[in-house]
Coordinates of C-alpha atoms and ligand atoms in Angstrom, one line a residue:
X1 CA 18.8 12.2 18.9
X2 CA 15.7 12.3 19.4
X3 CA 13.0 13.2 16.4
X4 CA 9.3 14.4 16.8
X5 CA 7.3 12.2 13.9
X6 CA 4.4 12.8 12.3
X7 CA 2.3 9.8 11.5
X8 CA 0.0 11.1 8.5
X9 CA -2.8 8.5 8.7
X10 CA -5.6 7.4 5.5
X11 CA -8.8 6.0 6.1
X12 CA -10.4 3.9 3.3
X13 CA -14.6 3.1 3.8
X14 CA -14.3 4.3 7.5
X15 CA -10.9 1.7 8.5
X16 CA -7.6 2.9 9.2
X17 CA -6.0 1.5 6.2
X18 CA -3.0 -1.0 7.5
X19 CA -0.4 1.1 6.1
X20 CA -0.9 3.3 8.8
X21 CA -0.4 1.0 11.5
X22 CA 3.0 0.5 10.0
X23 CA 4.1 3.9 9.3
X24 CA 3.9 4.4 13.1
X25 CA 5.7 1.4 13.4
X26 CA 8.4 2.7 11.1
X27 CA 8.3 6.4 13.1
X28 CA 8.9 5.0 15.8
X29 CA 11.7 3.5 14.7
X30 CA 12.9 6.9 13.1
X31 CA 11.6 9.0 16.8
X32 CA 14.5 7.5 18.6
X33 CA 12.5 8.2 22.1
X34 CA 10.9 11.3 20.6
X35 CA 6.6 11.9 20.0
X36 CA 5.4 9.8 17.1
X37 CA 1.9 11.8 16.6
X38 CA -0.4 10.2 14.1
X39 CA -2.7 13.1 12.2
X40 CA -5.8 11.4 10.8
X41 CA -7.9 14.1 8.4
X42 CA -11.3 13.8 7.1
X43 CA -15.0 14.5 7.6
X44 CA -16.4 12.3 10.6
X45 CA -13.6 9.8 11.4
X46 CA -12.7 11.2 15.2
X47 CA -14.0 8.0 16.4
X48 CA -11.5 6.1 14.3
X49 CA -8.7 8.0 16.0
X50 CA -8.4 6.3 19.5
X51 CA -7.3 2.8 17.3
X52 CA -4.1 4.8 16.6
X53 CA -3.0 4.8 19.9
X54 CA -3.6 0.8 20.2
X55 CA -0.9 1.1 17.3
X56 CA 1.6 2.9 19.4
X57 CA 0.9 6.9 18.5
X58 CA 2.2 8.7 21.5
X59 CA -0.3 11.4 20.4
X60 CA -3.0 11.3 17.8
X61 CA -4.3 14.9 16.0
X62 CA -8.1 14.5 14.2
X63 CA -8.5 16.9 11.8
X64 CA -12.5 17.4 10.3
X65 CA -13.3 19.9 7.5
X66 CA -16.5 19.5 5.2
X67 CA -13.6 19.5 2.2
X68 CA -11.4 16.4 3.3
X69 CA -14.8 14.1 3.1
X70 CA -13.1 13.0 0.1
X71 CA -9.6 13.0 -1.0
X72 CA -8.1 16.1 -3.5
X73 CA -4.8 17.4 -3.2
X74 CA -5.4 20.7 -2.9
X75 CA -7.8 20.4 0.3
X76 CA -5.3 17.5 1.9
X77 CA -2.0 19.6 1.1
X78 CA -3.6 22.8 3.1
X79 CA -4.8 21.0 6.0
X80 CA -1.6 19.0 6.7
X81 CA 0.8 22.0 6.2
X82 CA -1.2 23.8 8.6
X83 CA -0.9 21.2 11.0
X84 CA 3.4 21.2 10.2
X85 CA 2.9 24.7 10.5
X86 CA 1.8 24.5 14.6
X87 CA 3.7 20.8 15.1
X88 CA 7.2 21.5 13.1
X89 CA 8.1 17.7 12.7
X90 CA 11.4 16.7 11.8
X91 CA 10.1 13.8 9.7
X92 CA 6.5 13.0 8.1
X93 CA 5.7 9.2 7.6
X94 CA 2.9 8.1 5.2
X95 CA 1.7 5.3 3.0
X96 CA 3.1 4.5 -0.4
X97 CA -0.3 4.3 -1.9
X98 CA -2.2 6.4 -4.1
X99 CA -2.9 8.9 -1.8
X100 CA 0.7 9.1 -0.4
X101 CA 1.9 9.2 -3.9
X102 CA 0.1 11.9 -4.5
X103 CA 0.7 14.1 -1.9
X104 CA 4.2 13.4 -0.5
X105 CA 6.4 15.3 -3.5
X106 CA 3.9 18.9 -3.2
X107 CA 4.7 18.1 0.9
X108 CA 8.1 18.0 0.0
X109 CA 8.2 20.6 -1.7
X110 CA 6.3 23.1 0.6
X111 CA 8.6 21.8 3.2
X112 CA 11.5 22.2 1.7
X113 CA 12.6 18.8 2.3
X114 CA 13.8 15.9 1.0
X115 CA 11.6 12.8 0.1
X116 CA 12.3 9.2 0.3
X117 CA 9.5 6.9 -1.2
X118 CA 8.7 3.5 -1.7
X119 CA 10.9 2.9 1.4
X120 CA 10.7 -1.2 2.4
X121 CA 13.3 -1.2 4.9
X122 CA 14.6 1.8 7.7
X123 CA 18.2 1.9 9.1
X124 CA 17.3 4.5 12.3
X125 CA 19.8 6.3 13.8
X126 CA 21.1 10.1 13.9
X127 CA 21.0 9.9 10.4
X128 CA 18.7 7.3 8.8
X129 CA 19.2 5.1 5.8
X130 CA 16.2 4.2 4.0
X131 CA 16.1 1.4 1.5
X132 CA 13.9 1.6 -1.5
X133 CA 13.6 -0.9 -4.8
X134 CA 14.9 0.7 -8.6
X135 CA 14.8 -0.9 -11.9
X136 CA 11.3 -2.1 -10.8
X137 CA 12.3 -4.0 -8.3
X138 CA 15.2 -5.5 -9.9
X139 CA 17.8 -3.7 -7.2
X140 CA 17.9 -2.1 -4.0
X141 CA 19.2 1.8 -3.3
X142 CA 20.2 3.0 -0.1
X143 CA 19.5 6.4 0.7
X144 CA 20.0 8.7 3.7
X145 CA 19.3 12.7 4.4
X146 CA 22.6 15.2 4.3
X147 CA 20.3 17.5 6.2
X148 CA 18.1 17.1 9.5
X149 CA 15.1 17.5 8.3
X150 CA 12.0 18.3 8.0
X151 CA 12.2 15.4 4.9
X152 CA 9.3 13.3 4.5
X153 CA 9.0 9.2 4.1
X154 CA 6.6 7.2 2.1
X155 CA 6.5 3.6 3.1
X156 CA 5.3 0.6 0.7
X157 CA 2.4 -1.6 2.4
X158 CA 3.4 -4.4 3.5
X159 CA 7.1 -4.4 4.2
X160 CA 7.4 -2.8 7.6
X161 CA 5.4 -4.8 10.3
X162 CA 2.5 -2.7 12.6
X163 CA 3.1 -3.0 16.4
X164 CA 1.1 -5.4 18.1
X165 CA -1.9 -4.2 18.7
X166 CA -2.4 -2.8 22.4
X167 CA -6.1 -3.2 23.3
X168 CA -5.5 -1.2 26.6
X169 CA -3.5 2.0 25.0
X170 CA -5.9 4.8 25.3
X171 CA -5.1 8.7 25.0
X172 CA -6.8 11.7 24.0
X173 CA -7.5 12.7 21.1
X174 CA -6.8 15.9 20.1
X175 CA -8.7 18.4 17.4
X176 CA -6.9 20.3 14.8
X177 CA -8.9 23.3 12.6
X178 CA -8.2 24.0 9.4
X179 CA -9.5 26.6 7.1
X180 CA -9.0 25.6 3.7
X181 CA -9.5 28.0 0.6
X182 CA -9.5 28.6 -2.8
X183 CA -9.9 24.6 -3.7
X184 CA -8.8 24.7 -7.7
X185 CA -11.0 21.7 -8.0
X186 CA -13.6 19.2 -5.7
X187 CA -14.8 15.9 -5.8
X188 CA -18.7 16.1 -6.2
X189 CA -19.0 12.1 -5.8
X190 CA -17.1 9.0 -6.0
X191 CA -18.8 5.6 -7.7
X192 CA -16.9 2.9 -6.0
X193 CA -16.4 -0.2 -8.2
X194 CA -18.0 -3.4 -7.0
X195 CA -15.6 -5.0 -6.5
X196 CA -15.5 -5.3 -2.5
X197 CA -13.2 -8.2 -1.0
X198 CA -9.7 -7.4 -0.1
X199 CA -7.6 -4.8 -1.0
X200 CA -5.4 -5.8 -3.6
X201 CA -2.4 -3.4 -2.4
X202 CA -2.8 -4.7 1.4
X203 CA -3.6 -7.8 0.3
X204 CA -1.4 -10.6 2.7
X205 CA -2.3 -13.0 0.0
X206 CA -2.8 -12.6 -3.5
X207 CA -4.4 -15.0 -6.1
X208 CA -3.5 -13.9 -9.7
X209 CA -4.7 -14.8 -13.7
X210 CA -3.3 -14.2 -16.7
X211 CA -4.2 -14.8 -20.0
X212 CA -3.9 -18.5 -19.6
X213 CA -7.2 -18.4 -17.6
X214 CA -9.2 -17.8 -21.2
X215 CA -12.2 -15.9 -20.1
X216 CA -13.9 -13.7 -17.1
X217 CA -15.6 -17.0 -16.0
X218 CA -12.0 -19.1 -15.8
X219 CA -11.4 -16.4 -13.0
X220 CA -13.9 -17.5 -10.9
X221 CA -12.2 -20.6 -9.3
X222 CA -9.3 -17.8 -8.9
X223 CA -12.0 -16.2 -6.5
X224 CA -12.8 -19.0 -4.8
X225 CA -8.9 -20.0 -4.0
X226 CA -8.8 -16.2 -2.8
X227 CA -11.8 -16.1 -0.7
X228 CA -10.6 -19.3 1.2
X229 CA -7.1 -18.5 1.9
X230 CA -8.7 -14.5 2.9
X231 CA -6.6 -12.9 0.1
X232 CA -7.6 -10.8 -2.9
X233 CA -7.4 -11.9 -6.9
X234 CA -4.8 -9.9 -9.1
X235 CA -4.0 -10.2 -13.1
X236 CA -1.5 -9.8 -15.8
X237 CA -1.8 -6.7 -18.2
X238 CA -2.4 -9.5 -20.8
X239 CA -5.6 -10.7 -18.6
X240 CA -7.1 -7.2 -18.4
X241 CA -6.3 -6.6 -22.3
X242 CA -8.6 -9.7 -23.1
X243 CA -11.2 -8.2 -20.6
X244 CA -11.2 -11.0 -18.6
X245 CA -11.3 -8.6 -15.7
X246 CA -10.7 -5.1 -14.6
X247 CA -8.0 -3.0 -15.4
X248 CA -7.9 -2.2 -11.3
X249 CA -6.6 -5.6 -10.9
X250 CA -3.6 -5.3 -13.1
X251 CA -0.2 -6.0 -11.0
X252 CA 3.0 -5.1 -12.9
X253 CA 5.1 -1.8 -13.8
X254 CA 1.5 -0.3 -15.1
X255 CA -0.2 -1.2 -12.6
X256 CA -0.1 -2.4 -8.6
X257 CA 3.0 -3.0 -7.1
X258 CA 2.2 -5.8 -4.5
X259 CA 4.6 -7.5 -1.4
X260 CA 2.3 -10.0 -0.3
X261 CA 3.3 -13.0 2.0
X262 CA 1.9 -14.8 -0.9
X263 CA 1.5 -14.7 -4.1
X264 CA -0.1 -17.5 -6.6
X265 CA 0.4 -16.8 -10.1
X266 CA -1.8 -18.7 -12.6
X267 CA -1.7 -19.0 -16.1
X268 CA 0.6 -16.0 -16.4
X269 CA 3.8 -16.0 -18.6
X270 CA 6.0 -14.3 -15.6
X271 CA 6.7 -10.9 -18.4
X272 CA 9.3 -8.6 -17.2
X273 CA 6.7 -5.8 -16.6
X274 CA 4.6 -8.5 -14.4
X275 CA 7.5 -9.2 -12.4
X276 CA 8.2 -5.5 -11.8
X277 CA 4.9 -5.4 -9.7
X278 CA 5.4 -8.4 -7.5
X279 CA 8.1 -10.2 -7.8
X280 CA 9.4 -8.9 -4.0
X281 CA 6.4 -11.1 -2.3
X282 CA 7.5 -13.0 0.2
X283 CA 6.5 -16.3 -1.0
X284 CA 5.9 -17.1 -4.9
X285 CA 4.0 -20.2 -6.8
X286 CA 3.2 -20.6 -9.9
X287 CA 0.7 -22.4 -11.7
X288 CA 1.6 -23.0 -15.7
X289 CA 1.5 -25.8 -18.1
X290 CA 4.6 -24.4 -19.7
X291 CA 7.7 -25.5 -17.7
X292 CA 10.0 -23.0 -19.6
X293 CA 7.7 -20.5 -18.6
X294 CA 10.1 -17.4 -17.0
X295 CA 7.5 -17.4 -14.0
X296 CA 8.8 -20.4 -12.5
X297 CA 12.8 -18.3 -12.3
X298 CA 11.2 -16.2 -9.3
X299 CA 8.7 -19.1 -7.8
X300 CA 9.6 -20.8 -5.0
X301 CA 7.0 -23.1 -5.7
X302 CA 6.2 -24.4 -9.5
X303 CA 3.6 -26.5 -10.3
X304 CA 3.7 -27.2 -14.1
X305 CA 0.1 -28.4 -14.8
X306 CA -3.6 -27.3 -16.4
X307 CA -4.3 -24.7 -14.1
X308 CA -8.2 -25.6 -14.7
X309 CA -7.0 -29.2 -13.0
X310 CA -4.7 -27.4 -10.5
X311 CA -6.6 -25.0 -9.0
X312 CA -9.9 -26.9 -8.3
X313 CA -7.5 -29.3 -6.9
X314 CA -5.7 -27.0 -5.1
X315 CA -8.9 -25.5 -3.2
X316 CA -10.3 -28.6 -2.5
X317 CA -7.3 -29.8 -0.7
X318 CA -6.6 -26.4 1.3
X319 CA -10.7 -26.7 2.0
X320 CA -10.0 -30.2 3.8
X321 CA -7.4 -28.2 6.1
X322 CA -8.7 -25.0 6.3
X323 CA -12.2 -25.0 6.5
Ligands
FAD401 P1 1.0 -14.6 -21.7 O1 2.3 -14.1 -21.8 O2 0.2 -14.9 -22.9 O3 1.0 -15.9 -20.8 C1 0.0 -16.8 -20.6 C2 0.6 -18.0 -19.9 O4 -0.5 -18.9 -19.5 C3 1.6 -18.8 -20.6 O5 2.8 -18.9 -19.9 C4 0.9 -20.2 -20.8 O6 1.9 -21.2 -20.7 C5 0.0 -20.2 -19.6 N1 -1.2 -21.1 -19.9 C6 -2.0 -21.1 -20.9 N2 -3.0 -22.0 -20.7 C7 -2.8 -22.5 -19.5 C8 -3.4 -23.6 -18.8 N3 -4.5 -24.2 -19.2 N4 -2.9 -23.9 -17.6 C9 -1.7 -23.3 -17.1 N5 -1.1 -22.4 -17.8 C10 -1.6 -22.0 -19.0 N6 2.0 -6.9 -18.0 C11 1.5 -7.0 -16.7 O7 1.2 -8.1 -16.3 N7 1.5 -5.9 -15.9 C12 2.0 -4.7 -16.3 O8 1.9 -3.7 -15.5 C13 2.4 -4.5 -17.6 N8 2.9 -3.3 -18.1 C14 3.4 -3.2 -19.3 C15 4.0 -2.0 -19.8 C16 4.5 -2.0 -21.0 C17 5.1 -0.7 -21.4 C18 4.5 -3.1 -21.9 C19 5.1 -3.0 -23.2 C20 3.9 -4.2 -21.5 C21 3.4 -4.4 -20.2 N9 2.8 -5.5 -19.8 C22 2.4 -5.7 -18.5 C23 2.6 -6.7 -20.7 C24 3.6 -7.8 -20.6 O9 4.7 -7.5 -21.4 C25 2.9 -9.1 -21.0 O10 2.5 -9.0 -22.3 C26 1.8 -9.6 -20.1 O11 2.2 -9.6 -18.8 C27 1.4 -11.0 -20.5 O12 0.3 -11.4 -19.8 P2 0.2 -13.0 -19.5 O13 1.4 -13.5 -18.7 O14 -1.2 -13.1 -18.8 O15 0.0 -13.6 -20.9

């Protein structure tokens, strides 16, 4: 049968954040023939919106509001139920990420739906099944809805591949306005971090130190291996507690949950809590001098070494290829 979709779509620095791409991907998979519309909210982005329809939006909604420059709950959570209010979609698809976390249970709620987040894999079909890690990671549940909807689906970055992008899909894109009211609380201005690069939770590759790397400077030839291969550099809690680097790197049960395609672990033991944040990438290799360290039980690839040898080593090789 077929299902009307909304896409709800996040733009980070001015770019459609990847997630988006494959949240379409995954409503159209749940529309069944039916109007995947992708709903992209903020101050000034209408020019990003035509790029949604390269994805495979059948429609795309912009909706501007001085209050949606920058992200609060309150501001989002008015503008999007007035758009359900006019659009009445049997499913809304977002990202798993901060901003989908945030939003998608007080969505649920005001819909009176159900929610099913962190999904990595769709079953469509009349009724849809939804697969979604537990345990951190360490199992699989399968869920589906006992009613049609409206119910609303988070999707982890990552997992569910975008469309091809179609350089000739064009549309029109529509405006939504919204009044929003009575905001409980605003954002007066963000300080970004410098940290620039790639984003860690997008990240298709991911370089990451633990406490084996001894100091801030041992993480620069991290950064270089990452900035070859185009990927981003992560660490272990136990990194980030010796202040080698930020605590906005941190992968594990406390901090990002990653899937990329892959994922280098250096000088890190492998803890239980690590493993809770990325031990679903697709390809794993570890770099440790300890060969009964518990890292090498998910790598694919082990290399039992000094990672100060291995790494340089490592780059210098992949430059020979790569560069
Ligand atoms: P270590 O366990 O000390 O491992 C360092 C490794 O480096 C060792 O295996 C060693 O063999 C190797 N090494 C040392 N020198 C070299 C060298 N020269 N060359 C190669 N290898 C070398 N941890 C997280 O990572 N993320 C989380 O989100 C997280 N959440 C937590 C939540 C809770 C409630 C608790 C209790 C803990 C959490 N932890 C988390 C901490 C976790 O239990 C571990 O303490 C932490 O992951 C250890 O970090 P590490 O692997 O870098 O350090």
């Amino acid at each position: 049968m077929a299902k009307k979709i909304i896409v709800l779509a996040e733009a980070k620095n001015n770019e459609l954040r990847n997630v988006s791409f494959e949240a379409i991907a995954a409503a159209k998979e749940l529309a069944d023939g039916g109007e995947v519309t992708a709903v992209l909210a903020g101050e000034a982005i209408a020019s990003l919106g035509e790029q949604l329809f390269q994805y495979g939006a059948d429609r795309v909604i912009v909706v501007e509001h001085p209050e949606l420059a920058n992200y609060t709950t309150d501001a989002y959570k008015q503008a999007y139920l007035q758009v359900f209010d006019k659009e009445n979609p049997d499913i809304v698809v977002l990202g798993h990420t901060s901003v989908g976390k945030d939003l998608s249970p007080r969505l649920a709620v005001k819909l009176d739906g159900a929610l099913f987040s962190d999904v990595v894999a769709i079953e469509a079909g009349d009724t849809p099944v939804f697969t979604r890690p537990i345990y951190s990671g360490k199992a699989f549940e399968k869920r589906k809805a006992v009613e049609e909807g409206p119910y609303i689906v988070t999707i982890r970055p990552n997992n569910i591949a975008a469309l091809a992008k179609e350089e000739s899909a064009s549309g029109e894109v529509e405006t939504h306005s919204v009044d929003i009211q009575d905001l409980r609380a605003i954002v007066k201005d963000v300080v970004k971090k410098a940290t620039g690069g790639v984003d860690l939770s997008e990240a298709n590759i991911i370089v990451a130190g633990g406490r084996g790397v001894k100091s801030a400077d041992g993480f620069k030839p991290l950064q270089e291996l990452a900035d070859l291969l185009g990927g981003a550099v992560g660490a272990s809690r136990g990194a980030c507690d010796a202040e080698y680097c930020d605590y906005s790197l941190q992968i594990g049960q406390t901090g990002k949950v990653v899937t990329p395609d892959l994922y280098i672990a250096v000088g890190l033991s492998g803890a239980i809590q690590h493993l809770a944040g990325m031990s679903n990438s697709k390809v794993i290799v570890a770099i440790n001098k300890d060969p009964e360290a518990p890292i090498f039980e998910v790598a694919d690839y082990g290399i039992v070494g000094d990672l100060f040898e291995v790494v340089p080593l490592l780059t210098e090789e992949l430059k020979a290829v790569l560069v």
